[in-house]
Short mmCIF file of C-alpha atoms in Angstrom, two decimals:
data_model
loop_
_atom_site.label_atom_id
_atom_site.label_comp_id
_atom_site.label_asym_id
_atom_site.label_seq_id
_atom_site.Cartn_x
_atom_site.Cartn_y
_atom_site.Cartn_z
CA MET A 1 3.36 3.84 -5.33
CA SER A 2 0.37 3.39 -3.09
CA PRO A 3 1.11 3.98 0.61
CA ASP A 4 -0.58 0.69 1.50
CA CYS A 5 1.93 -1.61 -0.22
CA VAL A 6 1.29 -4.96 1.33
CA LEU A 7 2.17 -7.29 -1.52
CA ASP A 8 5.52 -8.41 -2.88
CA PHE A 9 4.71 -7.82 -6.54
CA THR A 10 2.21 -6.09 -8.79
CA ILE A 11 1.92 -7.15 -12.41
CA ALA A 12 0.66 -4.02 -14.15
CA ILE A 13 -0.94 -4.33 -17.57
CA PRO A 14 -1.55 -0.98 -19.26
CA THR A 15 -4.08 -1.66 -21.98
CA TYR A 16 -5.96 0.00 -24.79
CA ASN A 17 -8.77 -1.71 -26.71
CA SER A 18 -7.66 -5.20 -25.72
CA ALA A 19 -11.03 -6.89 -25.23
CA ARG A 20 -10.03 -9.66 -27.67
CA ARG A 21 -6.59 -10.38 -26.19
CA ILE A 22 -6.52 -9.48 -22.47
CA SER A 23 -8.07 -12.77 -21.32
CA ALA A 24 -5.20 -14.75 -22.84
CA VAL A 25 -2.66 -12.66 -20.94
CA ILE A 26 -4.54 -13.08 -17.67
CA ASP A 27 -4.95 -16.84 -18.26
CA ARG A 28 -1.17 -17.12 -18.65
CA LEU A 29 -0.68 -15.20 -15.43
CA LYS A 30 -3.12 -17.46 -13.59
CA ALA A 31 -0.96 -20.42 -14.65
CA GLN A 32 2.33 -19.02 -13.31
CA GLN A 33 4.65 -21.60 -11.74
CA GLY A 34 7.16 -21.36 -8.91
CA ILE A 35 5.32 -18.54 -7.17
CA GLU A 36 4.87 -20.12 -3.78
CA GLY A 37 5.59 -17.53 -1.10
CA ILE A 38 5.08 -14.53 -3.41
CA ALA A 39 2.14 -12.28 -2.53
CA TRP A 40 1.06 -10.64 -5.78
CA GLU A 41 -1.71 -9.07 -7.80
CA ILE A 42 -2.70 -8.30 -11.37
CA LEU A 43 -3.53 -4.66 -12.02
CA VAL A 44 -5.15 -3.81 -15.35
CA VAL A 45 -5.02 -0.11 -16.25
CA ASP A 46 -7.48 0.65 -19.02
CA ASN A 47 -6.10 3.60 -20.99
CA ASN A 48 -9.39 5.03 -22.26
CA SER A 49 -10.46 2.02 -24.31
CA THR A 50 -13.42 2.36 -26.64
CA ASP A 51 -14.09 -1.37 -26.93
CA GLU A 52 -15.37 -3.89 -24.36
CA THR A 53 -12.13 -4.12 -22.34
CA ALA A 54 -13.80 -2.97 -19.10
CA ALA A 55 -16.64 -5.48 -19.52
CA VAL A 56 -14.18 -8.33 -20.14
CA ILE A 57 -12.29 -7.51 -16.93
CA GLN A 58 -15.54 -7.15 -14.96
CA GLU A 59 -16.63 -10.58 -16.14
CA LEU A 60 -13.28 -12.08 -15.18
CA GLN A 61 -13.52 -10.45 -11.75
CA ALA A 62 -17.06 -11.74 -11.23
CA ASN A 63 -15.85 -15.31 -11.75
CA TRP A 64 -12.44 -14.89 -10.09
CA SER A 65 -11.31 -17.76 -7.89
CA ALA A 66 -7.54 -17.28 -7.90
CA SER A 67 -5.69 -16.66 -4.64
CA PHE A 68 -4.37 -13.30 -5.84
CA PRO A 69 -6.42 -10.23 -6.75
CA LEU A 70 -7.34 -9.01 -10.22
CA ARG A 71 -7.85 -5.25 -10.02
CA TYR A 72 -8.99 -2.73 -12.64
CA HIS A 73 -8.42 1.01 -12.91
CA PHE A 74 -9.36 3.43 -15.65
CA GLU A 75 -6.99 6.14 -16.92
CA ALA A 76 -8.73 8.68 -19.16
CA GLU A 77 -5.57 10.52 -20.22
CA GLN A 78 -4.50 8.83 -23.42
CA GLY A 79 -0.92 7.56 -23.62
CA ALA A 80 1.22 4.74 -22.30
CA ALA A 81 3.08 7.02 -19.90
CA PHE A 82 -0.18 8.07 -18.22
CA ALA A 83 -1.32 4.45 -17.89
CA ARG A 84 2.05 3.42 -16.41
CA GLN A 85 2.00 6.30 -13.94
CA LYS A 86 -1.52 5.30 -12.88
CA ALA A 87 -0.27 1.73 -12.37
CA ILE A 88 2.56 2.92 -10.13
CA ARG A 89 0.14 5.02 -8.06
CA GLU A 90 -2.34 2.15 -7.67
CA ALA A 91 0.09 -0.74 -7.18
CA ARG A 92 -0.05 -2.54 -3.86
CA GLY A 93 3.18 -4.39 -4.51
CA VAL A 94 6.60 -3.29 -3.38
CA MET A 95 7.83 -4.27 -6.85
CA VAL A 96 5.98 -3.52 -10.09
CA GLY A 97 6.40 -5.52 -13.27
CA PHE A 98 4.89 -4.16 -16.48
CA LEU A 99 3.45 -6.53 -19.04
CA ASP A 100 2.01 -5.33 -22.34
CA ASP A 101 -1.51 -6.46 -23.19
CA ASP A 102 -0.27 -8.40 -26.21
CA ASN A 103 2.58 -10.23 -24.44
CA LEU A 104 1.99 -13.79 -23.27
CA PRO A 105 4.32 -14.37 -20.33
CA ALA A 106 6.37 -17.53 -19.91
CA PRO A 107 5.17 -19.89 -17.17
CA ASP A 108 7.94 -18.67 -14.86
CA TRP A 109 7.73 -14.96 -15.74
CA LEU A 110 6.66 -13.79 -12.28
CA ALA A 111 9.04 -16.09 -10.40
CA SER A 112 11.97 -15.00 -12.58
CA ALA A 113 11.19 -11.29 -12.28
CA HIS A 114 10.76 -11.55 -8.52
CA ARG A 115 13.96 -13.57 -8.08
CA PHE A 116 15.97 -11.12 -10.21
CA ALA A 117 14.66 -8.15 -8.22
CA LYS A 118 15.63 -9.82 -4.96
CA GLU A 119 19.10 -10.76 -6.22
CA TYR A 120 19.80 -7.32 -7.73
CA PRO A 121 18.03 -4.74 -5.53
CA GLN A 122 20.20 -1.96 -6.96
CA ALA A 123 18.53 -2.42 -10.39
CA GLY A 124 15.81 0.17 -10.83
CA ALA A 125 14.45 -1.37 -14.01
CA TYR A 126 15.08 -4.50 -16.08
CA GLY A 127 13.51 -6.41 -18.93
CA GLY A 128 13.61 -9.71 -20.71
CA PRO A 129 13.20 -11.31 -24.10
CA ILE A 130 10.04 -10.96 -26.15
CA HIS A 131 9.51 -13.47 -28.95
CA GLY A 132 6.99 -12.88 -31.71
CA GLN A 133 4.22 -15.32 -32.58
CA PHE A 134 3.22 -14.68 -36.16
CA GLU A 135 0.15 -15.76 -38.09
CA THR A 136 2.30 -15.93 -41.25
CA GLU A 137 6.04 -16.02 -41.88
CA PRO A 138 7.57 -12.52 -41.50
CA PRO A 139 9.00 -11.06 -44.72
CA PRO A 140 12.73 -11.18 -45.49
CA GLY A 141 14.64 -8.51 -43.57
CA PHE A 142 12.05 -8.38 -40.77
CA GLU A 143 14.76 -9.00 -38.17
CA LYS A 144 16.15 -5.53 -38.94
CA ILE A 145 12.96 -3.81 -37.73
CA GLN A 146 11.63 -6.22 -35.11
CA VAL A 147 13.21 -4.24 -32.25
CA PHE A 148 10.89 -1.35 -33.13
CA LEU A 149 8.00 -3.73 -32.45
CA ALA A 150 9.44 -4.65 -29.01
CA ILE A 151 10.52 -8.09 -30.25
CA ARG A 152 13.94 -8.85 -28.80
CA ASP A 153 16.18 -11.47 -27.23
#
């Protein structure tokens, strides 16, 4: 973690080729509720994208008016582990919450994660439910494999 941790929480989003979906994730984060008194940031770690992900983030930053920072870092070494390690190194928050670039957080995601971390400081890592939003009805038996797609209660 960065030696200049001055924030309570960093939301780290490792991403790869997410130009079409990253704005929706960030919009959900901008609309978080119950976050009064939490100093936080959004940290996007681009894991060697070949699409317009960097340009999308630059445009968002150019028009940024939120009270918390939106930061961007590039990680050339391909792989989720490298992107997550980069996020830990660059985070300015004492706590780091990872959010995938295709997960739309609940309105109280940040407040809930922060509260849980404060209540259970001995927990080194924790997670929560992820519900799928499907364009069409999943096929019969899908529930048997959904955990492999990170869909869980």
